[in-house]
Amino acid sequence: MGRLDGKRVLISGTGGGIGRAAALRCAREGAHVVGCDLNAEASAETVALARAAGGRMDAIAPVDLATEDGARYWVDSAAALAGGIDVLVNNASAIRFGPVDKLSFADWSFTIRNELDIVFLVTRAAWPYLVAAGGGSVVNVASISASRGAFFMAQNAHGAAKGGVLGLTYQLVVEGGPHGIRVNAVSPAMTQTPHTTPLLADSGGPAASIAARTPLGRWGQPDDVANAILFLCSDESSHVSGANIPVDGGAAAVG
Ligand SMILES: NC(=O)c1ccc[n+]([C@@H]2O[C@H](COP(=O)([O-])OP(=O)(O)OC[C@H]3O[C@@H](n4cnc5c(N)ncnc54)[C@H](O)[C@@H]3O)[C@@H](O)[C@H]2O)c1
């Protein structure tokens, strides 16, 4: 018996670190996973890994979810492949950094589009399928950056976008309730993925200070986040809506 047996689970950004881990975890627990990514090669690698482990997974790639057409195309194609949607994991994002007096409006807008608009566009497209299924679960991957600044990275647009993701999450809790749709978030702190590995490997970088500021003494791994996502996808969280689970080694609990 898998924890997601029979569930049709859409996960965005399955070519990346956390998206791949979540896809493999959900497929291992019996879900039919449909992923997607801008990066077709990385997306295909994840599908191959899931299938090699005996899981059921498809993906649509390349697709740009930060466009109305791209978001609808992925969601409609995924629903057709899986026969509907029970769970949506909004994981894909792309970020541009820079101090506030240097960040171009184009880079600000890119980040808002690829971190916040993307969640709205995909959720809007998936909502009628969740309603038709009689309810379901939406899991938004937010970030510790939604609630605090960082010394090591000028992440103003990122923090603003992820704060928006949390605000959207809370409103969707209310709109989803009457349909049996639960909406929750996970908020990772630094997690080692293809995106962050160069930063963590930089000997003059923030790796040591991040570990030192984290009560559990280490940064996260994609599976740490995937396990929290899995709980929110599954019926084990059937009375949980509006939660924001920190996956941060305890960092959010200290000043
Ligand atoms: N890694 C961390 O330290 C960390 C910390 C907090 C939150 N997060 C969040 O976790 C999620 C996953 O992060 P990750 O580190 O695995 O990133 P990643 O860069 O490894 O993976 C993200 C994937 O999303 C895809 N993507 C980006 N924009 C897209 C678009 N418009 N359409 C389709 N696909 C698109 C990318 O191609 C990539 O494969 C993100 O929402 C990120 O903000 C990560």
JSON list of N, CA, C and O and ligand atoms in Angstrom, two decimals, residues 12-20 36-39 42 63-67 90-95 110 113-115 118 141-145 158 162 186-196 222 225, ligand 1:
[
{"chain": "A", "resi": 12, "resn": "SER", "atom": "N", "xyz": [5.30, 20.72, -10.68]},
{"chain": "A", "resi": 12, "resn": "SER", "atom": "CA", "xyz": [6.01, 21.57, -11.64]},
{"chain": "A", "resi": 12, "resn": "SER", "atom": "C", "xyz": [7.50, 21.62, -11.31]},
{"chain": "A", "resi": 12, "resn": "SER", "atom": "O", "xyz": [7.90, 21.48, -10.16]},
{"chain": "A", "resi": 13, "resn": "GLY", "atom": "N", "xyz": [8.31, 21.80, -12.35]},
{"chain": "A", "resi": 13, "resn": "GLY", "atom": "CA", "xyz": [9.75, 21.94, -12.14]},
{"chain": "A", "resi": 13, "resn": "GLY", "atom": "C", "xyz": [10.42, 20.64, -11.76]},
{"chain": "A", "resi": 13, "resn": "GLY", "atom": "O", "xyz": [11.36, 20.63, -10.95]},
{"chain": "A", "resi": 14, "resn": "THR", "atom": "N", "xyz": [10.00, 19.53, -12.38]},
{"chain": "A", "resi": 14, "resn": "THR", "atom": "CA", "xyz": [10.54, 18.22, -11.99]},
{"chain": "A", "resi": 14, "resn": "THR", "atom": "C", "xyz": [11.93, 17.96, -12.58]},
{"chain": "A", "resi": 14, "resn": "THR", "atom": "O", "xyz": [12.52, 16.91, -12.31]},
{"chain": "A", "resi": 15, "resn": "GLY", "atom": "N", "xyz": [12.46, 18.91, -13.34]},
{"chain": "A", "resi": 15, "resn": "GLY", "atom": "CA", "xyz": [13.86, 18.79, -13.77]},
{"chain": "A", "resi": 15, "resn": "GLY", "atom": "C", "xyz": [14.83, 19.28, -12.70]},
{"chain": "A", "resi": 15, "resn": "GLY", "atom": "O", "xyz": [16.03, 19.00, -12.78]},
{"chain": "A", "resi": 16, "resn": "GLY", "atom": "N", "xyz": [14.36, 20.00, -11.71]},
{"chain": "A", "resi": 16, "resn": "GLY", "atom": "CA", "xyz": [15.23, 20.60, -10.70]},
{"chain": "A", "resi": 16, "resn": "GLY", "atom": "C", "xyz": [15.35, 19.74, -9.45]},
{"chain": "A", "resi": 16, "resn": "GLY", "atom": "O", "xyz": [14.86, 18.60, -9.40]},
{"chain": "A", "resi": 17, "resn": "GLY", "atom": "N", "xyz": [16.02, 20.29, -8.45]},
{"chain": "A", "resi": 17, "resn": "GLY", "atom": "CA", "xyz": [16.37, 19.50, -7.27]},
{"chain": "A", "resi": 17, "resn": "GLY", "atom": "C", "xyz": [15.19, 19.03, -6.45]},
{"chain": "A", "resi": 17, "resn": "GLY", "atom": "O", "xyz": [14.97, 17.83, -6.25]},
{"chain": "A", "resi": 18, "resn": "ILE", "atom": "N", "xyz": [14.40, 19.99, -5.94]},
{"chain": "A", "resi": 18, "resn": "ILE", "atom": "CA", "xyz": [13.29, 19.62, -5.06]},
{"chain": "A", "resi": 18, "resn": "ILE", "atom": "C", "xyz": [12.16, 18.97, -5.87]},
{"chain": "A", "resi": 18, "resn": "ILE", "atom": "O", "xyz": [11.54, 18.00, -5.42]},
{"chain": "A", "resi": 19, "resn": "GLY", "atom": "N", "xyz": [11.93, 19.47, -7.07]},
{"chain": "A", "resi": 19, "resn": "GLY", "atom": "CA", "xyz": [10.88, 18.90, -7.93]},
{"chain": "A", "resi": 19, "resn": "GLY", "atom": "C", "xyz": [11.16, 17.44, -8.26]},
{"chain": "A", "resi": 19, "resn": "GLY", "atom": "O", "xyz": [10.26, 16.61, -8.25]},
{"chain": "A", "resi": 20, "resn": "ARG", "atom": "N", "xyz": [12.43, 17.16, -8.55]},
{"chain": "A", "resi": 20, "resn": "ARG", "atom": "CA", "xyz": [12.79, 15.77, -8.86]},
{"chain": "A", "resi": 20, "resn": "ARG", "atom": "C", "xyz": [12.59, 14.88, -7.63]},
{"chain": "A", "resi": 20, "resn": "ARG", "atom": "O", "xyz": [12.01, 13.79, -7.72]},
{"chain": "A", "resi": 36, "resn": "CYS", "atom": "N", "xyz": [6.77, 18.52, -15.27]},
{"chain": "A", "resi": 36, "resn": "CYS", "atom": "CA", "xyz": [7.06, 19.41, -16.41]},
{"chain": "A", "resi": 36, "resn": "CYS", "atom": "C", "xyz": [8.28, 20.23, -16.07]},
{"chain": "A", "resi": 36, "resn": "CYS", "atom": "O", "xyz": [8.70, 20.30, -14.91]},
{"chain": "A", "resi": 37, "resn": "ASP", "atom": "N", "xyz": [8.85, 20.86, -17.08]},
{"chain": "A", "resi": 37, "resn": "ASP", "atom": "CA", "xyz": [9.98, 21.76, -16.85]},
{"chain": "A", "resi": 37, "resn": "ASP", "atom": "C", "xyz": [10.27, 22.54, -18.13]},
{"chain": "A", "resi": 37, "resn": "ASP", "atom": "O", "xyz": [9.85, 22.14, -19.23]},
{"chain": "A", "resi": 38, "resn": "LEU", "atom": "N", "xyz": [10.97, 23.63, -17.96]},
{"chain": "A", "resi": 38, "resn": "LEU", "atom": "CA", "xyz": [11.53, 24.35, -19.10]},
{"chain": "A", "resi": 38, "resn": "LEU", "atom": "C", "xyz": [12.64, 23.51, -19.74]},
{"chain": "A", "resi": 38, "resn": "LEU", "atom": "O", "xyz": [12.88, 23.60, -20.94]},
{"chain": "A", "resi": 39, "resn": "ASN", "atom": "N", "xyz": [13.33, 22.75, -18.90]},
{"chain": "A", "resi": 39, "resn": "ASN", "atom": "CA", "xyz": [14.50, 21.99, -19.32]},
{"chain": "A", "resi": 39, "resn": "ASN", "atom": "C", "xyz": [14.08, 20.56, -19.67]},
{"chain": "A", "resi": 39, "resn": "ASN", "atom": "O", "xyz": [13.83, 19.73, -18.78]},
{"chain": "A", "resi": 42, "resn": "ALA", "atom": "N", "xyz": [16.56, 17.57, -18.42]},
{"chain": "A", "resi": 42, "resn": "ALA", "atom": "CA", "xyz": [16.49, 17.27, -16.99]},
{"chain": "A", "resi": 42, "resn": "ALA", "atom": "C", "xyz": [15.15, 16.64, -16.64]},
{"chain": "A", "resi": 42, "resn": "ALA", "atom": "O", "xyz": [15.06, 15.73, -15.80]},
{"chain": "A", "resi": 63, "resn": "VAL", "atom": "N", "xyz": [8.16, 23.38, -21.35]},
{"chain": "A", "resi": 63, "resn": "VAL", "atom": "CA", "xyz": [6.98, 24.22, -21.26]},
{"chain": "A", "resi": 63, "resn": "VAL", "atom": "C", "xyz": [7.30, 25.38, -20.32]},
{"chain": "A", "resi": 63, "resn": "VAL", "atom": "O", "xyz": [7.97, 25.18, -19.30]},
{"chain": "A", "resi": 64, "resn": "ASP", "atom": "N", "xyz": [6.84, 26.58, -20.67]},
{"chain": "A", "resi": 64, "resn": "ASP", "atom": "CA", "xyz": [7.06, 27.75, -19.82]},
{"chain": "A", "resi": 64, "resn": "ASP", "atom": "C", "xyz": [5.75, 28.05, -19.08]},
{"chain": "A", "resi": 64, "resn": "ASP", "atom": "O", "xyz": [4.80, 28.57, -19.66]},
{"chain": "A", "resi": 65, "resn": "LEU", "atom": "N", "xyz": [5.74, 27.71, -17.80]},
{"chain": "A", "resi": 65, "resn": "LEU", "atom": "CA", "xyz": [4.52, 27.87, -17.00]},
{"chain": "A", "resi": 65, "resn": "LEU", "atom": "C", "xyz": [4.23, 29.32, -16.65]},
{"chain": "A", "resi": 65, "resn": "LEU", "atom": "O", "xyz": [3.13, 29.62, -16.16]},
{"chain": "A", "resi": 66, "resn": "ALA", "atom": "N", "xyz": [5.19, 30.19, -16.86]},
{"chain": "A", "resi": 66, "resn": "ALA", "atom": "CA", "xyz": [4.98, 31.60, -16.51]},
{"chain": "A", "resi": 66, "resn": "ALA", "atom": "C", "xyz": [4.30, 32.35, -17.65]},
{"chain": "A", "resi": 66, "resn": "ALA", "atom": "O", "xyz": [4.44, 33.57, -17.76]},
{"chain": "A", "resi": 67, "resn": "THR", "atom": "N", "xyz": [3.58, 31.63, -18.47]},
{"chain": "A", "resi": 67, "resn": "THR", "atom": "CA", "xyz": [2.74, 32.22, -19.51]},
{"chain": "A", "resi": 67, "resn": "THR", "atom": "C", "xyz": [1.36, 31.58, -19.38]},
{"chain": "A", "resi": 67, "resn": "THR", "atom": "O", "xyz": [1.24, 30.42, -18.96]},
{"chain": "A", "resi": 90, "resn": "ASN", "atom": "N", "xyz": [3.02, 23.22, -6.65]},
{"chain": "A", "resi": 90, "resn": "ASN", "atom": "CA", "xyz": [3.61, 24.37, -7.34]},
{"chain": "A", "resi": 90, "resn": "ASN", "atom": "C", "xyz": [5.04, 24.55, -6.84]},
{"chain": "A", "resi": 90, "resn": "ASN", "atom": "O", "xyz": [5.28, 25.19, -5.82]},
{"chain": "A", "resi": 91, "resn": "ASN", "atom": "N", "xyz": [5.97, 23.97, -7.57]},
{"chain": "A", "resi": 91, "resn": "ASN", "atom": "CA", "xyz": [7.38, 23.97, -7.14]},
{"chain": "A", "resi": 91, "resn": "ASN", "atom": "C", "xyz": [8.27, 24.81, -8.05]},
{"chain": "A", "resi": 91, "resn": "ASN", "atom": "O", "xyz": [9.22, 25.43, -7.58]},
{"chain": "A", "resi": 92, "resn": "ALA", "atom": "N", "xyz": [8.00, 24.83, -9.35]},
{"chain": "A", "resi": 92, "resn": "ALA", "atom": "CA", "xyz": [8.91, 25.49, -10.30]},
{"chain": "A", "resi": 92, "resn": "ALA", "atom": "C", "xyz": [9.06, 26.97, -9.99]},
{"chain": "A", "resi": 92, "resn": "ALA", "atom": "O", "xyz": [8.10, 27.65, -9.64]},
{"chain": "A", "resi": 93, "resn": "SER", "atom": "N", "xyz": [10.29, 27.46, -10.09]},
{"chain": "A", "resi": 93, "resn": "SER", "atom": "CA", "xyz": [10.51, 28.89, -9.99]},
{"chain": "A", "resi": 93, "resn": "SER", "atom": "C", "xyz": [11.86, 29.24, -10.58]},
{"chain": "A", "resi": 93, "resn": "SER", "atom": "O", "xyz": [12.73, 28.38, -10.71]},
{"chain": "A", "resi": 94, "resn": "ALA", "atom": "N", "xyz": [12.01, 30.51, -10.95]},
{"chain": "A", "resi": 94, "resn": "ALA", "atom": "CA", "xyz": [13.29, 31.04, -11.42]},
{"chain": "A", "resi": 94, "resn": "ALA", "atom": "C", "xyz": [13.45, 32.43, -10.83]},
{"chain": "A", "resi": 94, "resn": "ALA", "atom": "O", "xyz": [12.48, 33.18, -10.73]},
{"chain": "A", "resi": 95, "resn": "ILE", "atom": "N", "xyz": [14.68, 32.75, -10.42]},
{"chain": "A", "resi": 95, "resn": "ILE", "atom": "CA", "xyz": [14.94, 33.95, -9.61]},
{"chain": "A", "resi": 95, "resn": "ILE", "atom": "C", "xyz": [16.06, 34.78, -10.22]},
{"chain": "A", "resi": 95, "resn": "ILE", "atom": "O", "xyz": [17.01, 34.22, -10.76]},
{"chain": "A", "resi": 110, "resn": "PHE", "atom": "N", "xyz": [10.83, 39.67, -13.87]},
{"chain": "A", "resi": 110, "resn": "PHE", "atom": "CA", "xyz": [11.11, 38.26, -14.21]},
{"chain": "A", "resi": 110, "resn": "PHE", "atom": "C", "xyz": [10.88, 37.38, -12.98]},
{"chain": "A", "resi": 110, "resn": "PHE", "atom": "O", "xyz": [10.25, 36.31, -13.07]},
{"chain": "A", "resi": 113, "resn": "ARG", "atom": "N", "xyz": [7.21, 37.16, -11.99]},
{"chain": "A", "resi": 113, "resn": "ARG", "atom": "CA", "xyz": [6.48, 36.33, -12.96]},
{"chain": "A", "resi": 113, "resn": "ARG", "atom": "C", "xyz": [6.78, 34.85, -12.75]},
{"chain": "A", "resi": 113, "resn": "ARG", "atom": "O", "xyz": [5.89, 34.00, -12.76]},
{"chain": "A", "resi": 114, "resn": "ASN", "atom": "N", "xyz": [8.07, 34.54, -12.53]},
{"chain": "A", "resi": 114, "resn": "ASN", "atom": "CA", "xyz": [8.47, 33.13, -12.46]},
{"chain": "A", "resi": 114, "resn": "ASN", "atom": "C", "xyz": [8.38, 32.52, -11.06]},
{"chain": "A", "resi": 114, "resn": "ASN", "atom": "O", "xyz": [8.67, 31.34, -10.87]},
{"chain": "A", "resi": 115, "resn": "GLU", "atom": "N", "xyz": [7.99, 33.34, -10.07]},
{"chain": "A", "resi": 115, "resn": "GLU", "atom": "CA", "xyz": [7.81, 32.79, -8.72]},
{"chain": "A", "resi": 115, "resn": "GLU", "atom": "C", "xyz": [6.39, 32.96, -8.18]},
{"chain": "A", "resi": 115, "resn": "GLU", "atom": "O", "xyz": [5.94, 32.15, -7.38]},
{"chain": "A", "resi": 118, "resn": "ILE", "atom": "N", "xyz": [3.43, 32.51, -11.75]},
{"chain": "A", "resi": 118, "resn": "ILE", "atom": "CA", "xyz": [3.44, 31.11, -12.17]},
{"chain": "A", "resi": 118, "resn": "ILE", "atom": "C", "xyz": [2.51, 30.26, -11.27]},
{"chain": "A", "resi": 118, "resn": "ILE", "atom": "O", "xyz": [1.81, 29.37, -11.76]},
{"chain": "A", "resi": 141, "resn": "VAL", "atom": "N", "xyz": [5.33, 25.61, -2.89]},
{"chain": "A", "resi": 141, "resn": "VAL", "atom": "CA", "xyz": [6.68, 25.68, -2.33]},
{"chain": "A", "resi": 141, "resn": "VAL", "atom": "C", "xyz": [7.03, 27.15, -2.18]},
{"chain": "A", "resi": 141, "resn": "VAL", "atom": "O", "xyz": [7.28, 27.85, -3.16]},
{"chain": "A", "resi": 142, "resn": "ALA", "atom": "N", "xyz": [6.98, 27.61, -0.94]},
{"chain": "A", "resi": 142, "resn": "ALA", "atom": "CA", "xyz": [7.34, 29.00, -0.63]},
{"chain": "A", "resi": 142, "resn": "ALA", "atom": "C", "xyz": [8.80, 29.03, -0.23]},
{"chain": "A", "resi": 142, "resn": "ALA", "atom": "O", "xyz": [9.64, 28.35, -0.85]},
{"chain": "A", "resi": 143, "resn": "SER", "atom": "N", "xyz": [9.14, 29.76, 0.82]},
{"chain": "A", "resi": 143, "resn": "SER", "atom": "CA", "xyz": [10.54, 29.85, 1.24]},
{"chain": "A", "resi": 143, "resn": "SER", "atom": "C", "xyz": [10.62, 30.59, 2.56]},
{"chain": "A", "resi": 143, "resn": "SER", "atom": "O", "xyz": [9.77, 31.42, 2.88]},
{"chain": "A", "resi": 144, "resn": "ILE", "atom": "N", "xyz": [11.67, 30.31, 3.30]},
{"chain": "A", "resi": 144, "resn": "ILE", "atom": "CA", "xyz": [11.95, 31.07, 4.51]},
{"chain": "A", "resi": 144, "resn": "ILE", "atom": "C", "xyz": [12.12, 32.56, 4.16]},
{"chain": "A", "resi": 144, "resn": "ILE", "atom": "O", "xyz": [11.89, 33.44, 4.98]},
{"chain": "A", "resi": 145, "resn": "SER", "atom": "N", "xyz": [12.47, 32.84, 2.91]},
{"chain": "A", "resi": 145, "resn": "SER", "atom": "CA", "xyz": [12.68, 34.24, 2.48]},
{"chain": "A", "resi": 145, "resn": "SER", "atom": "C", "xyz": [11.38, 35.04, 2.48]},
{"chain": "A", "resi": 145, "resn": "SER", "atom": "O", "xyz": [11.41, 36.27, 2.38]},
{"chain": "A", "resi": 158, "resn": "HIS", "atom": "N", "xyz": [12.81, 37.95, -4.69]},
{"chain": "A", "resi": 158, "resn": "HIS", "atom": "CA", "xyz": [12.50, 36.58, -4.27]},
{"chain": "A", "resi": 158, "resn": "HIS", "atom": "C", "xyz": [11.64, 36.58, -3.01]},
{"chain": "A", "resi": 158, "resn": "HIS", "atom": "O", "xyz": [10.60, 35.91, -2.94]},
{"chain": "A", "resi": 162, "resn": "LYS", "atom": "N", "xyz": [7.80, 35.25, -2.76]},
{"chain": "A", "resi": 162, "resn": "LYS", "atom": "CA", "xyz": [7.41, 34.14, -1.89]},
{"chain": "A", "resi": 162, "resn": "LYS", "atom": "C", "xyz": [6.42, 34.60, -0.81]},
{"chain": "A", "resi": 162, "resn": "LYS", "atom": "O", "xyz": [5.56, 33.83, -0.38]},
{"chain": "A", "resi": 186, "resn": "VAL", "atom": "N", "xyz": [5.02, 24.72, 1.96]},
{"chain": "A", "resi": 186, "resn": "VAL", "atom": "CA", "xyz": [6.25, 24.34, 2.67]},
{"chain": "A", "resi": 186, "resn": "VAL", "atom": "C", "xyz": [7.24, 25.48, 2.47]},
{"chain": "A", "resi": 186, "resn": "VAL", "atom": "O", "xyz": [7.26, 26.10, 1.40]},
{"chain": "A", "resi": 187, "resn": "SER", "atom": "N", "xyz": [8.02, 25.77, 3.50]},
{"chain": "A", "resi": 187, "resn": "SER", "atom": "CA", "xyz": [9.00, 26.86, 3.39]},
{"chain": "A", "resi": 187, "resn": "SER", "atom": "C", "xyz": [10.40, 26.34, 3.71]},
{"chain": "A", "resi": 187, "resn": "SER", "atom": "O", "xyz": [10.82, 26.32, 4.87]},
{"chain": "A", "resi": 188, "resn": "PRO", "atom": "N", "xyz": [11.10, 25.93, 2.66]},
{"chain": "A", "resi": 188, "resn": "PRO", "atom": "CA", "xyz": [12.48, 25.49, 2.88]},
{"chain": "A", "resi": 188, "resn": "PRO", "atom": "C", "xyz": [13.38, 26.67, 3.19]},
{"chain": "A", "resi": 188, "resn": "PRO", "atom": "O", "xyz": [13.16, 27.78, 2.73]},
{"chain": "A", "resi": 189, "resn": "ALA", "atom": "N", "xyz": [14.44, 26.40, 3.96]},
{"chain": "A", "resi": 189, "resn": "ALA", "atom": "CA", "xyz": [15.59, 27.29, 4.01]},
{"chain": "A", "resi": 189, "resn": "ALA", "atom": "C", "xyz": [16.60, 26.74, 2.99]},
{"chain": "A", "resi": 189, "resn": "ALA", "atom": "O", "xyz": [16.22, 25.95, 2.11]},
{"chain": "A", "resi": 190, "resn": "MET", "atom": "N", "xyz": [17.85, 27.14, 3.11]},
{"chain": "A", "resi": 190, "resn": "MET", "atom": "CA", "xyz": [18.84, 26.70, 2.12]},
{"chain": "A", "resi": 190, "resn": "MET", "atom": "C", "xyz": [18.80, 25.18, 1.94]},
{"chain": "A", "resi": 190, "resn": "MET", "atom": "O", "xyz": [18.89, 24.42, 2.91]},
{"chain": "A", "resi": 191, "resn": "THR", "atom": "N", "xyz": [18.63, 24.78, 0.69]},
{"chain": "A", "resi": 191, "resn": "THR", "atom": "CA", "xyz": [18.53, 23.36, 0.35]},
{"chain": "A", "resi": 191, "resn": "THR", "atom": "C", "xyz": [19.49, 23.10, -0.80]},
{"chain": "A", "resi": 191, "resn": "THR", "atom": "O", "xyz": [19.55, 23.90, -1.75]},
{"chain": "A", "resi": 192, "resn": "GLN", "atom": "N", "xyz": [20.22, 22.01, -0.73]},
{"chain": "A", "resi": 192, "resn": "GLN", "atom": "CA", "xyz": [21.24, 21.76, -1.74]},
{"chain": "A", "resi": 192, "resn": "GLN", "atom": "C", "xyz": [20.63, 21.17, -3.00]},
{"chain": "A", "resi": 192, "resn": "GLN", "atom": "O", "xyz": [20.21, 20.01, -3.02]},
{"chain": "A", "resi": 193, "resn": "THR", "atom": "N", "xyz": [20.54, 21.99, -4.03]},
{"chain": "A", "resi": 193, "resn": "THR", "atom": "CA", "xyz": [19.98, 21.57, -5.32]},
{"chain": "A", "resi": 193, "resn": "THR", "atom": "C", "xyz": [20.93, 22.05, -6.41]},
{"chain": "A", "resi": 193, "resn": "THR", "atom": "O", "xyz": [21.88, 22.79, -6.13]},
{"chain": "A", "resi": 194, "resn": "PRO", "atom": "N", "xyz": [20.68, 21.68, -7.66]},
{"chain": "A", "resi": 194, "resn": "PRO", "atom": "CA", "xyz": [21.55, 22.19, -8.74]},
{"chain": "A", "resi": 194, "resn": "PRO", "atom": "C", "xyz": [21.65, 23.71, -8.71]},
{"chain": "A", "resi": 194, "resn": "PRO", "atom": "O", "xyz": [22.69, 24.28, -9.03]},
{"chain": "A", "resi": 195, "resn": "HIS", "atom": "N", "xyz": [20.56, 24.35, -8.29]},
{"chain": "A", "resi": 195, "resn": "HIS", "atom": "CA", "xyz": [20.52, 25.81, -8.25]},
{"chain": "A", "resi": 195, "resn": "HIS", "atom": "C", "xyz": [21.46, 26.39, -7.19]},
{"chain": "A", "resi": 195, "resn": "HIS", "atom": "O", "xyz": [22.07, 27.44, -7.39]},
{"chain": "A", "resi": 196, "resn": "THR", "atom": "N", "xyz": [21.59, 25.72, -6.05]},
{"chain": "A", "resi": 196, "resn": "THR", "atom": "CA", "xyz": [22.34, 26.29, -4.92]},
{"chain": "A", "resi": 196, "resn": "THR", "atom": "C", "xyz": [23.71, 25.63, -4.70]},
{"chain": "A", "resi": 196, "resn": "THR", "atom": "O", "xyz": [24.51, 26.14, -3.92]},
{"chain": "A", "resi": 222, "resn": "PRO", "atom": "N", "xyz": [17.11, 17.90, -0.83]},
{"chain": "A", "resi": 222, "resn": "PRO", "atom": "CA", "xyz": [15.81, 17.86, -1.51]},
{"chain": "A", "resi": 222, "resn": "PRO", "atom": "C", "xyz": [14.82, 16.87, -0.88]},
{"chain": "A", "resi": 222, "resn": "PRO", "atom": "O", "xyz": [13.62, 17.16, -0.80]},
{"chain": "A", "resi": 225, "resn": "VAL", "atom": "N", "xyz": [12.64, 18.26, 1.93]},
{"chain": "A", "resi": 225, "resn": "VAL", "atom": "CA", "xyz": [11.47, 19.03, 1.48]},
{"chain": "A", "resi": 225, "resn": "VAL", "atom": "C", "xyz": [10.43, 18.09, 0.86]},
{"chain": "A", "resi": 225, "resn": "VAL", "atom": "O", "xyz": [9.23, 18.23, 1.10]},
{"chain": "B", "resi": 1, "resn": "LIG", "atom": "N1", "xyz": [17.04, 25.36, -3.03]},
{"chain": "B", "resi": 1, "resn": "LIG", "atom": "C1", "xyz": [16.78, 26.17, -2.02]},
{"chain": "B", "resi": 1, "resn": "LIG", "atom": "O1", "xyz": [17.65, 26.53, -1.21]},
{"chain": "B", "resi": 1, "resn": "LIG", "atom": "C2", "xyz": [15.37, 26.67, -1.82]},
{"chain": "B", "resi": 1, "resn": "LIG", "atom": "C3", "xyz": [15.06, 27.35, -0.63]},
{"chain": "B", "resi": 1, "resn": "LIG", "atom": "C4", "xyz": [13.78, 27.84, -0.44]},
{"chain": "B", "resi": 1, "resn": "LIG", "atom": "C5", "xyz": [12.82, 27.64, -1.42]},
{"chain": "B", "resi": 1, "resn": "LIG", "atom": "N2", "xyz": [13.15, 26.98, -2.57]},
{"chain": "B", "resi": 1, "resn": "LIG", "atom": "C6", "xyz": [12.09, 26.81, -3.57]},
{"chain": "B", "resi": 1, "resn": "LIG", "atom": "O2", "xyz": [11.99, 25.44, -3.94]},
{"chain": "B", "resi": 1, "resn": "LIG", "atom": "C7", "xyz": [11.54, 25.33, -5.29]},
{"chain": "B", "resi": 1, "resn": "LIG", "atom": "C8", "xyz": [12.50, 24.45, -6.06]},
{"chain": "B", "resi": 1, "resn": "LIG", "atom": "O3", "xyz": [13.79, 24.98, -5.95]},
{"chain": "B", "resi": 1, "resn": "LIG", "atom": "P1", "xyz": [15.10, 24.19, -6.46]},
{"chain": "B", "resi": 1, "resn": "LIG", "atom": "O4", "xyz": [16.22, 24.66, -5.62]},
{"chain": "B", "resi": 1, "resn": "LIG", "atom": "O5", "xyz": [14.81, 22.74, -6.59]},
{"chain": "B", "resi": 1, "resn": "LIG", "atom": "O6", "xyz": [15.28, 24.88, -7.87]},
{"chain": "B", "resi": 1, "resn": "LIG", "atom": "P2", "xyz": [15.85, 24.33, -9.25]},
{"chain": "B", "resi": 1, "resn": "LIG", "atom": "O7", "xyz": [16.32, 25.52, -9.99]},
{"chain": "B", "resi": 1, "resn": "LIG", "atom": "O8", "xyz": [16.80, 23.18, -9.01]},
{"chain": "B", "resi": 1, "resn": "LIG", "atom": "O9", "xyz": [14.52, 23.74, -9.91]},
{"chain": "B", "resi": 1, "resn": "LIG", "atom": "C9", "xyz": [13.49, 24.56, -10.37]},
{"chain": "B", "resi": 1, "resn": "LIG", "atom": "C10", "xyz": [13.03, 24.00, -11.70]},
{"chain": "B", "resi": 1, "resn": "LIG", "atom": "O10", "xyz": [11.94, 24.80, -12.18]},
{"chain": "B", "resi": 1, "resn": "LIG", "atom": "C11", "xyz": [12.09, 24.97, -13.57]},
{"chain": "B", "resi": 1, "resn": "LIG", "atom": "N3", "xyz": [11.42, 26.20, -14.00]},
{"chain": "B", "resi": 1, "resn": "LIG", "atom": "C12", "xyz": [11.76, 27.46, -13.67]},
{"chain": "B", "resi": 1, "resn": "LIG", "atom": "N4", "xyz": [10.94, 28.34, -14.26]},
{"chain": "B", "resi": 1, "resn": "LIG", "atom": "C13", "xyz": [10.05, 27.60, -14.99]},
{"chain": "B", "resi": 1, "resn": "LIG", "atom": "C14", "xyz": [8.98, 27.94, -15.84]},
{"chain": "B", "resi": 1, "resn": "LIG", "atom": "N5", "xyz": [8.65, 29.22, -16.07]},
{"chain": "B", "resi": 1, "resn": "LIG", "atom": "N6", "xyz": [8.27, 26.96, -16.43]},
{"chain": "B", "resi": 1, "resn": "LIG", "atom": "C15", "xyz": [8.62, 25.66, -16.21]},
{"chain": "B", "resi": 1, "resn": "LIG", "atom": "N7", "xyz": [9.64, 25.27, -15.42]},
{"chain": "B", "resi": 1, "resn": "LIG", "atom": "C16", "xyz": [10.36, 26.25, -14.82]},
{"chain": "B", "resi": 1, "resn": "LIG", "atom": "C17", "xyz": [13.59, 25.04, -13.78]},
{"chain": "B", "resi": 1, "resn": "LIG", "atom": "O11", "xyz": [13.96, 24.74, -15.12]},
{"chain": "B", "resi": 1, "resn": "LIG", "atom": "C18", "xyz": [14.13, 24.05, -12.76]},
{"chain": "B", "resi": 1, "resn": "LIG", "atom": "O12", "xyz": [14.33, 22.75, -13.31]},
{"chain": "B", "resi": 1, "resn": "LIG", "atom": "C19", "xyz": [11.45, 26.76, -5.82]},
{"chain": "B", "resi": 1, "resn": "LIG", "atom": "O13", "xyz": [10.13, 27.23, -5.71]},
{"chain": "B", "resi": 1, "resn": "LIG", "atom": "C20", "xyz": [12.39, 27.51, -4.88]},
{"chain": "B", "resi": 1, "resn": "LIG", "atom": "O14", "xyz": [12.11, 28.90, -4.80]},
{"chain": "B", "resi": 1, "resn": "LIG", "atom": "C21", "xyz": [14.40, 26.49, -2.78]}
]
